[in-house]
CSV table of C-alpha atoms and ligand atoms in Angstrom, one decimal:
chain,number,residue,atom,x,y,z
A,696,MET,CA,157.6,147.8,119.3
A,697,ALA,CA,158.0,144.2,116.6
A,698,LEU,CA,156.4,141.2,116.8
A,699,ILE,CA,159.4,138.6,116.1
A,700,VAL,CA,159.6,135.0,116.3
A,701,GLN,CA,163.0,133.9,117.9
A,702,LYS,CA,163.7,129.9,116.4
A,703,PHE,CA,166.3,127.8,118.3
A,704,GLY,CA,168.0,124.9,116.5
A,705,GLY,CA,169.0,121.7,118.2
A,706,SER,CA,173.1,122.8,118.9
A,707,SER,CA,171.8,125.8,121.0
A,708,LEU,CA,169.7,123.8,123.3
A,709,ALA,CA,172.4,121.2,123.8
A,710,SER,CA,172.3,121.5,127.6
A,711,VAL,CA,170.7,123.4,130.7
A,712,GLU,CA,173.4,126.4,130.2
A,713,HIS,CA,172.6,126.3,126.8
A,714,LEU,CA,169.0,126.4,127.5
A,715,ARG,CA,169.6,129.3,129.8
A,716,ARG,CA,171.7,131.6,127.8
A,717,VAL,CA,169.2,130.9,125.4
A,718,ALA,CA,166.7,132.0,127.8
A,719,LYS,CA,168.9,135.2,128.5
A,720,ILE,CA,168.4,136.1,124.5
A,721,ILE,CA,164.6,135.6,124.5
A,722,ALA,CA,164.4,137.7,128.3
A,723,GLY,CA,166.9,140.1,126.1
A,724,THR,CA,164.6,140.7,123.6
A,725,LYS,CA,161.2,141.3,125.4
A,726,ASN,CA,163.5,143.8,127.0
A,727,ASN,CA,164.2,146.3,124.3
A,728,GLY,CA,160.2,146.3,124.0
A,729,HIS,CA,159.2,144.2,121.6
A,730,ARG,CA,157.1,141.3,121.8
A,731,VAL,CA,158.6,137.5,121.0
A,732,VAL,CA,157.2,134.4,119.9
A,733,VAL,CA,159.5,131.0,120.5
A,734,VAL,CA,160.2,128.1,118.3
A,735,VAL,CA,162.3,124.9,118.8
A,736,SER,CA,164.0,122.3,117.7
A,737,ALA,CA,165.1,119.4,119.9
A,738,MET,CA,167.7,118.9,122.0
A,739,GLY,CA,170.9,119.0,120.1
A,740,GLY,CA,171.0,114.7,118.8
A,741,GLU,CA,167.4,113.6,120.4
A,742,THR,CA,166.0,113.3,117.0
A,743,ASP,CA,168.7,111.7,115.9
A,744,ARG,CA,168.6,109.3,119.2
A,745,LEU,CA,165.0,108.8,119.1
A,746,VAL,CA,165.3,107.6,115.1
A,747,ASN,CA,167.8,104.9,116.1
A,748,LEU,CA,165.7,103.5,119.4
A,749,ALA,CA,163.3,103.2,116.5
A,750,ASP,CA,165.8,101.3,113.9
A,751,GLU,CA,166.5,98.8,116.8
A,752,VAL,CA,163.0,97.9,118.1
A,753,SER,CA,161.8,97.2,114.4
A,754,ALA,CA,163.4,97.5,110.9
A,755,VAL,CA,160.3,99.1,109.6
A,756,GLN,CA,158.2,101.5,111.4
A,757,GLN,CA,154.6,102.8,110.9
A,758,SER,CA,155.7,106.2,109.9
A,759,ARG,CA,152.7,107.2,112.4
A,760,GLU,CA,154.3,106.1,115.1
A,761,LEU,CA,157.7,107.5,113.4
A,762,ASP,CA,156.0,111.1,114.2
A,763,ALA,CA,154.5,109.9,117.5
A,764,LEU,CA,158.3,109.4,118.6
A,765,LEU,CA,159.5,112.4,117.1
A,766,SER,CA,157.6,114.7,118.2
A,767,THR,CA,158.8,114.5,121.5
A,768,GLY,CA,162.1,115.8,121.6
A,769,GLU,CA,160.9,119.3,121.2
A,770,GLN,CA,157.9,118.2,123.3
A,771,VAL,CA,160.7,118.3,125.9
A,772,SER,CA,162.4,120.9,125.1
A,773,ALA,CA,160.1,123.6,124.3
A,774,ALA,CA,158.9,122.4,128.4
A,775,LEU,CA,161.8,123.1,129.5
A,776,LEU,CA,162.6,126.7,128.0
A,777,ALA,CA,159.5,127.2,129.0
A,778,MET,CA,160.3,126.6,132.5
A,779,THR,CA,164.2,128.3,132.5
A,780,LEU,CA,162.0,131.5,131.1
A,781,GLN,CA,159.9,131.2,134.4
A,782,SER,CA,162.5,130.9,136.4
A,783,MET,CA,163.9,134.3,135.6
A,784,GLU,CA,161.0,135.4,136.4
A,785,VAL,CA,160.1,136.1,132.6
A,786,PRO,CA,156.5,134.9,132.0
A,787,ALA,CA,156.1,132.1,129.5
A,788,ARG,CA,154.3,129.0,128.1
A,789,SER,CA,154.8,125.8,125.9
A,790,TYR,CA,152.4,124.6,123.3
A,791,LEU,CA,152.5,121.6,121.2
A,792,GLY,CA,151.5,122.1,117.6
A,793,LEU,CA,148.1,120.3,118.3
A,794,GLN,CA,147.2,122.8,121.3
A,795,LEU,CA,147.5,125.2,118.4
A,796,PRO,CA,146.1,124.1,116.3
A,797,LEU,CA,149.1,123.6,113.0
A,798,LEU,CA,146.6,121.8,111.7
A,799,THR,CA,148.4,119.9,108.3
A,800,ASP,CA,147.5,116.6,105.9
A,801,ALA,CA,148.0,113.4,107.1
A,802,GLN,CA,151.5,112.1,105.6
A,803,HIS,CA,153.4,111.2,108.2
A,804,THR,CA,156.7,111.8,109.0
A,805,ARG,CA,156.7,115.1,105.9
A,806,ALA,CA,153.4,116.0,106.7
A,807,ARG,CA,152.7,119.9,105.1
A,808,ILE,CA,150.7,122.2,106.9
A,809,ILE,CA,147.1,122.7,106.2
A,810,GLU,CA,146.3,125.5,108.4
A,811,LEU,CA,147.2,127.4,111.7
A,812,SER,CA,145.1,128.8,114.2
A,813,THR,CA,147.0,132.2,116.1
A,814,GLY,CA,144.3,133.0,118.4
A,815,GLU,CA,145.4,130.9,121.5
A,816,LEU,CA,149.3,132.7,120.3
A,817,GLU,CA,147.6,136.1,120.1
A,818,LYS,CA,146.0,135.3,123.7
A,819,THR,CA,149.2,134.6,125.5
A,820,LEU,CA,150.7,137.5,124.1
A,821,GLU,CA,148.4,140.0,125.2
A,822,GLN,CA,149.0,138.5,128.5
A,823,ASN,CA,152.4,139.6,128.3
A,824,ILE,CA,153.3,135.8,128.5
A,825,ILE,CA,156.2,134.3,125.8
A,826,PRO,CA,155.1,131.5,124.0
A,827,VAL,CA,157.4,128.5,123.1
A,828,VAL,CA,156.1,126.2,120.6
A,829,ALA,CA,157.5,122.6,120.3
A,830,GLY,CA,158.3,122.8,116.6
A,831,PHE,CA,158.0,120.7,113.8
A,832,GLN,CA,155.2,118.8,114.7
A,833,GLY,CA,151.6,119.5,113.8
A,834,VAL,CA,147.9,117.3,114.0
A,835,SER,CA,146.1,115.4,111.5
A,836,SER,CA,142.4,116.2,111.5
A,837,ASN,CA,142.2,113.0,112.5
A,838,GLY,CA,143.7,113.6,116.0
A,839,ASP,CA,147.3,111.8,114.9
A,840,ILE,CA,150.4,113.8,115.6
A,841,THR,CA,152.2,114.5,112.6
A,842,THR,CA,155.6,115.8,111.9
A,843,LEU,CA,157.1,118.3,109.2
A,844,GLY,CA,160.5,116.3,108.2
A,845,ARG,CA,163.8,116.4,109.0
A,846,GLY,CA,164.7,120.3,110.2
A,847,GLY,CA,161.4,121.1,109.7
A,848,SER,CA,161.1,123.3,112.7
A,849,ASP,CA,162.5,126.1,110.4
A,850,THR,CA,159.8,125.7,108.5
A,851,SER,CA,156.8,126.7,112.4
A,852,ALA,CA,159.3,128.9,112.3
A,853,VAL,CA,158.5,130.8,109.4
A,854,ALA,CA,154.8,129.6,108.9
A,855,LEU,CA,154.2,131.1,112.1
A,856,ALA,CA,155.7,134.9,111.4
A,857,ALA,CA,153.5,134.3,108.2
A,858,ALA,CA,151.1,133.8,110.3
A,859,LEU,CA,151.1,136.2,112.9
A,860,LYS,CA,152.4,138.6,110.7
A,861,ALA,CA,155.7,139.2,112.4
A,862,ASP,CA,158.3,141.4,111.9
A,863,ARG,CA,160.8,139.3,111.0
A,864,CYS,CA,162.1,136.2,111.8
A,865,GLU,CA,165.3,134.7,113.1
A,866,ILE,CA,166.6,131.5,112.8
A,867,HIS,CA,169.3,131.1,115.9
A,868,SER,CA,171.4,127.9,115.6
A,869,ASP,CA,175.4,127.4,115.4
A,870,VAL,CA,176.0,129.2,112.9
A,871,ASP,CA,176.2,133.2,112.9
A,872,GLY,CA,175.1,133.5,109.0
A,873,VAL,CA,175.9,133.0,105.3
A,874,TYR,CA,179.5,132.5,104.1
A,875,THR,CA,180.6,132.5,100.6
A,876,ALA,CA,181.6,128.6,101.2
A,877,ASP,CA,181.6,126.4,104.2
A,878,PRO,CA,184.5,128.3,106.3
A,879,ALA,CA,185.3,124.9,107.6
A,880,LEU,CA,186.2,123.5,103.8
A,881,CYS,CA,187.7,127.6,102.5
A,882,PRO,CA,189.4,129.4,105.1
A,883,GLN,CA,189.4,132.5,102.4
A,884,ALA,CA,185.0,132.4,102.7
A,885,ARG,CA,182.9,135.3,103.6
A,886,HIS,CA,180.6,136.1,105.5
A,887,LEU,CA,177.6,137.5,103.7
A,888,ARG,CA,175.1,140.5,105.4
A,889,ARG,CA,172.6,139.8,102.3
A,890,ILE,CA,171.8,137.4,100.4
A,891,SER,CA,167.6,136.9,98.2
A,892,TYR,CA,165.8,133.9,98.9
A,893,GLY,CA,165.6,132.8,95.4
A,894,GLU,CA,169.7,132.6,95.8
A,895,MET,CA,169.3,130.9,100.1
A,896,LEU,CA,166.8,128.5,97.9
A,897,GLU,CA,168.7,127.3,95.5
A,898,MET,CA,171.8,127.1,98.1
A,899,ALA,CA,169.3,125.0,100.3
A,900,ASP,CA,168.0,123.0,97.3
A,901,VAL,CA,172.0,122.0,96.6
A,902,GLY,CA,173.5,121.3,100.3
A,903,ALA,CA,174.3,124.5,102.3
A,904,LYS,CA,172.1,122.5,105.0
A,905,ILE,CA,171.3,125.7,106.8
A,906,LEU,CA,167.9,126.0,106.8
A,907,GLN,CA,165.1,123.5,105.9
A,908,ILE,CA,163.9,124.6,102.1
A,909,ARG,CA,160.2,124.7,102.6
A,910,SER,CA,161.1,127.3,104.8
A,911,VAL,CA,162.7,130.0,102.1
A,912,GLU,CA,159.9,128.9,100.3
A,913,LEU,CA,157.3,129.5,102.5
A,914,ALA,CA,159.2,132.5,103.8
A,915,ARG,CA,160.2,134.4,100.0
A,916,LYS,CA,156.0,134.0,99.3
A,917,PHE,CA,154.7,135.1,102.4
A,918,ARG,CA,158.0,137.9,102.3
A,919,VAL,CA,159.0,137.4,105.8
A,920,PRO,CA,162.3,138.9,106.9
A,921,LEU,CA,164.7,136.0,107.5
A,922,LEU,CA,167.6,136.7,109.9
A,923,ILE,CA,170.1,134.0,110.5
A,924,LYS,CA,172.4,134.4,114.1
A,925,SER,CA,174.4,132.6,116.2
A,926,SER,CA,172.9,131.9,120.1
A,927,PHE,CA,176.9,131.8,121.2
A,928,GLY,CA,177.0,135.6,120.2
A,929,GLY,CA,179.1,137.5,117.7
A,930,GLU,CA,176.9,140.5,115.8
A,931,ARG,CA,177.5,138.9,112.5
A,932,CYS,CA,174.2,137.6,110.8
A,933,THR,CA,172.5,136.9,107.5
A,934,TRP,CA,169.4,138.8,106.3
A,935,ILE,CA,167.5,136.6,103.6
A,936,VAL,CA,165.6,139.0,102.1
A,937,GLU,CA,163.6,140.4,98.5
A,938,GLU,CA,166.4,140.9,95.4
A,939,GLU,CA,166.2,144.4,95.5
A,940,GLU,CA,167.1,144.4,99.1
A,941,ARG,CA,169.7,143.0,98.7
A,942,ASP,CA,173.3,145.1,99.1
A,943,MET,CA,173.6,147.1,95.9
A,944,GLU,CA,177.6,146.1,95.8
A,945,SER,CA,176.2,142.9,95.2
A,946,ALA,CA,178.0,139.8,94.5
A,947,VAL,CA,177.3,138.2,91.0
A,948,ILE,CA,178.3,134.5,92.5
A,949,SER,CA,177.0,134.7,96.1
A,950,GLY,CA,178.1,131.1,96.9
A,951,ILE,CA,180.2,127.7,96.2
A,952,ILE,CA,178.5,124.9,97.8
A,953,LEU,CA,179.3,120.9,98.4
A,954,SER,CA,176.8,118.8,98.3
A,955,HIS,CA,178.2,115.0,99.7
A,956,ASN,CA,174.0,113.4,99.1
A,957,GLU,CA,174.3,111.9,95.2
A,958,ALA,CA,174.2,108.7,93.6
A,959,LYS,CA,174.6,108.4,89.8
A,960,LEU,CA,172.5,105.9,88.3
A,961,SER,CA,173.7,105.4,84.2
A,962,VAL,CA,171.3,103.3,82.3
A,963,ILE,CA,173.7,101.4,79.6
A,964,ARG,CA,172.8,101.3,75.9
A,965,VAL,CA,168.8,102.1,76.2
A,966,PRO,CA,167.2,101.6,72.6
A,967,ASP,CA,166.9,105.5,71.9
A,968,ARG,CA,162.6,105.1,71.4
A,969,PRO,CA,159.9,107.2,72.9
A,970,GLY,CA,159.1,106.8,76.7
A,971,ILE,CA,161.7,105.3,77.6
A,972,ALA,CA,162.7,108.0,79.8
A,973,TYR,CA,159.0,107.7,81.6
A,974,GLN,CA,159.9,103.6,81.4
A,975,ILE,CA,162.7,104.4,83.7
A,976,LEU,CA,162.1,106.6,86.5
A,977,SER,CA,158.3,106.5,86.8
A,978,PRO,CA,158.9,103.3,89.1
A,979,LEU,CA,161.1,105.7,91.1
A,980,ALA,CA,158.7,108.7,91.0
A,981,GLU,CA,156.2,106.2,92.6
A,982,ALA,CA,158.4,105.1,95.2
A,983,ASP,CA,159.0,109.4,96.3
A,984,ILE,CA,162.6,109.1,95.3
A,985,ASN,CA,163.5,112.7,94.2
A,986,VAL,CA,165.8,112.5,90.9
A,987,ASP,CA,167.4,115.7,90.3
A,988,MET,CA,170.2,116.1,87.6
A,989,ILE,CA,169.0,113.7,84.2
A,990,ILE,CA,171.4,113.6,81.1
A,991,GLN,CA,170.9,111.9,77.8
A,992,ASN,CA,173.4,111.1,75.0
A,993,ALA,CA,173.0,111.8,71.9
A,994,SER,CA,171.6,108.2,70.3
A,995,ILE,CA,174.7,106.7,67.9
A,996,ASP,CA,172.9,103.8,65.8
A,997,GLY,CA,169.5,104.2,68.0
A,998,PHE,CA,171.3,103.5,71.3
A,999,THR,CA,172.3,106.1,74.2
A,1000,ASP,CA,173.0,106.1,77.8
A,1001,PHE,CA,170.2,107.3,80.1
A,1002,THR,CA,172.6,109.0,82.9
A,1003,PHE,CA,170.7,110.5,86.5
A,1004,THR,CA,171.2,111.3,90.1
A,1005,VAL,CA,169.2,110.7,93.0
A,1006,PRO,CA,169.2,111.4,97.5
A,1007,LYS,CA,172.1,108.4,98.3
A,1008,ALA,CA,170.4,107.6,100.7
A,1009,ASP,CA,167.7,105.8,98.6
A,1010,LEU,CA,170.2,104.6,95.9
A,1011,SER,CA,170.0,101.3,96.7
A,1012,LYS,CA,166.6,100.9,96.3
A,1013,ALA,CA,166.5,102.7,93.3
A,1014,LYS,CA,169.1,100.6,92.0
A,1015,THR,CA,166.7,97.4,92.6
A,1016,LEU,CA,163.6,99.2,91.0
A,1017,VAL,CA,165.8,100.5,88.2
A,1018,GLU,CA,167.0,96.6,87.5
A,1019,ARG,CA,164.0,95.5,87.1
A,1020,VAL,CA,163.0,98.1,84.4
A,1021,ILE,CA,165.7,96.2,82.3
A,1022,PRO,CA,165.0,94.2,80.4
A,1023,GLU,CA,161.8,95.6,79.8
A,1024,ILE,CA,163.2,97.8,77.8
A,1025,ASP,CA,165.9,96.2,76.1
A,1026,ALA,CA,168.9,97.7,77.8
A,1027,ARG,CA,172.3,96.2,78.2
A,1028,GLU,CA,173.0,97.3,81.9
A,1029,LEU,CA,172.8,99.5,84.5
A,1030,SER,CA,175.7,100.7,86.4
A,1031,THR,CA,176.0,102.9,89.7
A,1032,ASP,CA,178.6,105.0,91.4
A,1033,ASP,CA,178.4,106.9,94.8
A,1034,ASP,CA,181.0,108.5,95.2
A,1035,ILE,CA,180.6,111.4,94.1
A,1036,VAL,CA,180.2,114.5,94.8
A,1037,LYS,CA,178.2,118.0,93.6
A,1038,VAL,CA,179.7,120.9,93.6
A,1039,SER,CA,177.6,124.3,92.6
A,1040,ALA,CA,177.4,128.0,91.9
A,1041,VAL,CA,174.9,130.4,93.0
A,1042,GLY,CA,174.5,133.9,92.6
A,1043,LEU,CA,171.4,136.0,91.1
A,1044,GLY,CA,174.3,137.7,88.4
A,1045,ILE,CA,174.7,133.9,86.8
A,1046,LYS,CA,171.6,135.3,84.4
A,1047,ASN,CA,173.2,138.8,83.8
A,1048,CYS,CA,176.7,137.1,83.0
A,1049,PRO,CA,176.9,134.5,80.4
A,1050,GLY,CA,180.3,133.9,80.6
A,1051,MET,CA,180.2,132.7,84.0
A,1052,ALA,CA,179.3,129.1,83.2
A,1053,ALA,CA,182.8,128.7,81.0
A,1054,ARG,CA,184.4,130.2,84.1
A,1055,MET,CA,183.5,127.0,86.0
A,1056,PHE,CA,184.0,125.0,83.8
A,1057,GLN,CA,187.8,125.8,82.6
A,1058,ALA,CA,188.7,126.4,86.7
A,1059,LEU,CA,188.0,122.6,87.1
A,1060,ALA,CA,189.4,121.3,83.9
A,1061,ASP,CA,193.4,123.6,84.8
A,1062,GLU,CA,192.7,121.4,87.5
A,1063,GLY,CA,192.9,118.6,86.1
A,1064,ILE,CA,189.2,117.6,87.2
A,1065,ASN,CA,186.6,116.2,85.7
A,1066,ILE,CA,183.0,116.8,85.1
A,1067,GLN,CA,180.9,114.4,85.2
A,1068,MET,CA,177.4,116.0,85.3
A,1069,ILE,CA,176.1,119.4,84.7
A,1070,SER,CA,172.9,121.3,85.9
A,1071,THR,CA,171.8,125.1,85.3
A,1072,SER,CA,169.1,127.0,86.7
A,1073,ASP,CA,169.1,130.8,85.9
A,1074,ILE,CA,170.7,131.5,89.2
A,1075,ARG,CA,172.8,128.3,89.6
A,1076,LEU,CA,175.7,126.1,88.0
A,1077,SER,CA,176.3,122.8,89.5
A,1078,CYS,CA,178.8,119.9,88.4
A,1079,VAL,CA,179.2,116.7,89.5
A,1080,ILE,CA,182.1,115.5,90.1
A,1081,GLU,CA,184.7,112.7,92.0
A,1082,ALA,CA,184.6,112.7,95.8
A,1083,LYS,CA,188.2,113.1,96.0
A,1084,TYR,CA,187.9,116.1,94.1
A,1085,GLY,CA,185.1,118.6,95.7
A,1086,GLU,CA,187.1,120.4,98.4
A,1087,LEU,CA,190.1,121.2,95.6
A,1088,ALA,CA,186.3,122.0,93.5
A,1089,VAL,CA,185.2,124.6,97.0
A,1090,ARG,CA,188.7,126.0,97.1
A,1091,VAL,CA,189.0,125.9,92.9
A,1092,LEU,CA,185.9,128.1,92.7
A,1093,HIS,CA,185.5,130.4,95.0
A,1094,ASP,CA,188.9,131.9,94.3
A,1095,THR,CA,188.2,132.2,89.8
A,1096,PHE,CA,185.3,134.2,91.1
A,1097,ASP,CA,187.0,136.2,93.6
A,1098,LEU,CA,184.6,135.8,96.7
A,1099,GLU,CA,187.1,136.3,98.6
A,1100,ILE,CA,186.9,139.9,97.5
A,1101,ASN,CA,183.9,141.7,97.3
A,1102,ASN,CA,183.2,139.9,93.4
A,1103,ASN,CA,181.0,142.5,91.9
A,1104,LEU,CA,183.1,145.3,90.2
A,1105,ASN,CA,185.6,142.1,89.2
A,1106,ALA,CA,182.6,141.3,87.0
A,1107,MET,CA,181.8,144.9,85.7
A,1108,LYS,CA,185.6,144.4,83.9
B,1293,LIG,N1,164.4,118.3,115.4
B,1293,LIG,C1,163.7,117.8,114.5
B,1293,LIG,C2,165.3,117.6,113.5
B,1293,LIG,O1,166.2,117.0,114.1
B,1293,LIG,C3,163.5,119.5,113.5
B,1293,LIG,C4,164.4,120.2,113.4
B,1293,LIG,O2,165.4,119.7,114.3
B,1293,LIG,O3,164.1,121.3,113.3
B,1293,LIG,O4,164.6,117.2,111.9
B,1294,LIG,MG1,167.7,121.2,113.4
């Protein structure tokens, strides 16, 4: 008998019919002799609806009130799912974050978990009742409701699995796992049965929308095996596990990911002297804007161009902040470009196969695709290119790295 945390995403909970289907999955797991703790997201589209309502009543909202509002989505789905289970004679009880409690810091809309009490849940499990926990929400030490950032119910689920020492954490949504590329962009994409935490982290980081990145970090830290499944049926699933537990025949590159999330800023003709990077980037750090790729050209006559990317949503804020710095650092001008995408190849084999970057660059060059920026980690290669080439780049790289068939044999050639 295993202890399993089952998390259901918004698309799996979009209507009463969806709730019934999910309740059957939970009941089935219980009937197989397992103990289950359920974590829910808000019903599909609900969080966006609440965000829009907040925008309608006020252009700038206090994040405390935003959390009070957004957390209601999960309260509704937890209560409704508990009722649905009860109506099927499956004892269940809903819990809010503050009833556990799931204690967080007070950084509203992106709170971090400090402590998670499991006593109440354990008591409930002992009584053979299924706890249905509202994901995404917690409570700060002064009693205010907090949320863990968009997509945060994944993190709630993994945190619960870790605290309860569950045998696994299942993430049920409308996708049946991780693929070598988005099947909508690349029909040849292949389903992956197992990938490592590290690969999933890189994939989430460069734009794969399967899991909130913090949930993968937590799963790796506490060694919680993660299982990605669809609540809409089908046997396929992907395990996210330790590196050693990946398949023996696992691939050099596991996936190609396209992200539309970046925008580029270039500070043109900056004097090349100590402190410039700090002067340009520190106002962004203070404003909590995440800077991703950074390139500084070699200087000619003591001047250089300084280029970096930020999330698209932060472009106008970043622009205002950098424009302020331009006269202070005697740069010529700032140019921005949001007509870009980032295409990334992720795979554990990159660290041992020195030729992978060259293969990627050549494949893009062969298609006449200009690479504007490059960044790498030991298991990731990313290029910024013009947006219109994004989908082509995914298909070309998928082909170049032979992802349609398992590419391990190919790498050994
Ligand atoms: N309902 C929240 C959101 O849409 C949390 C989640 O889905 O994980 O971001
Ligand atoms: Mg979600």
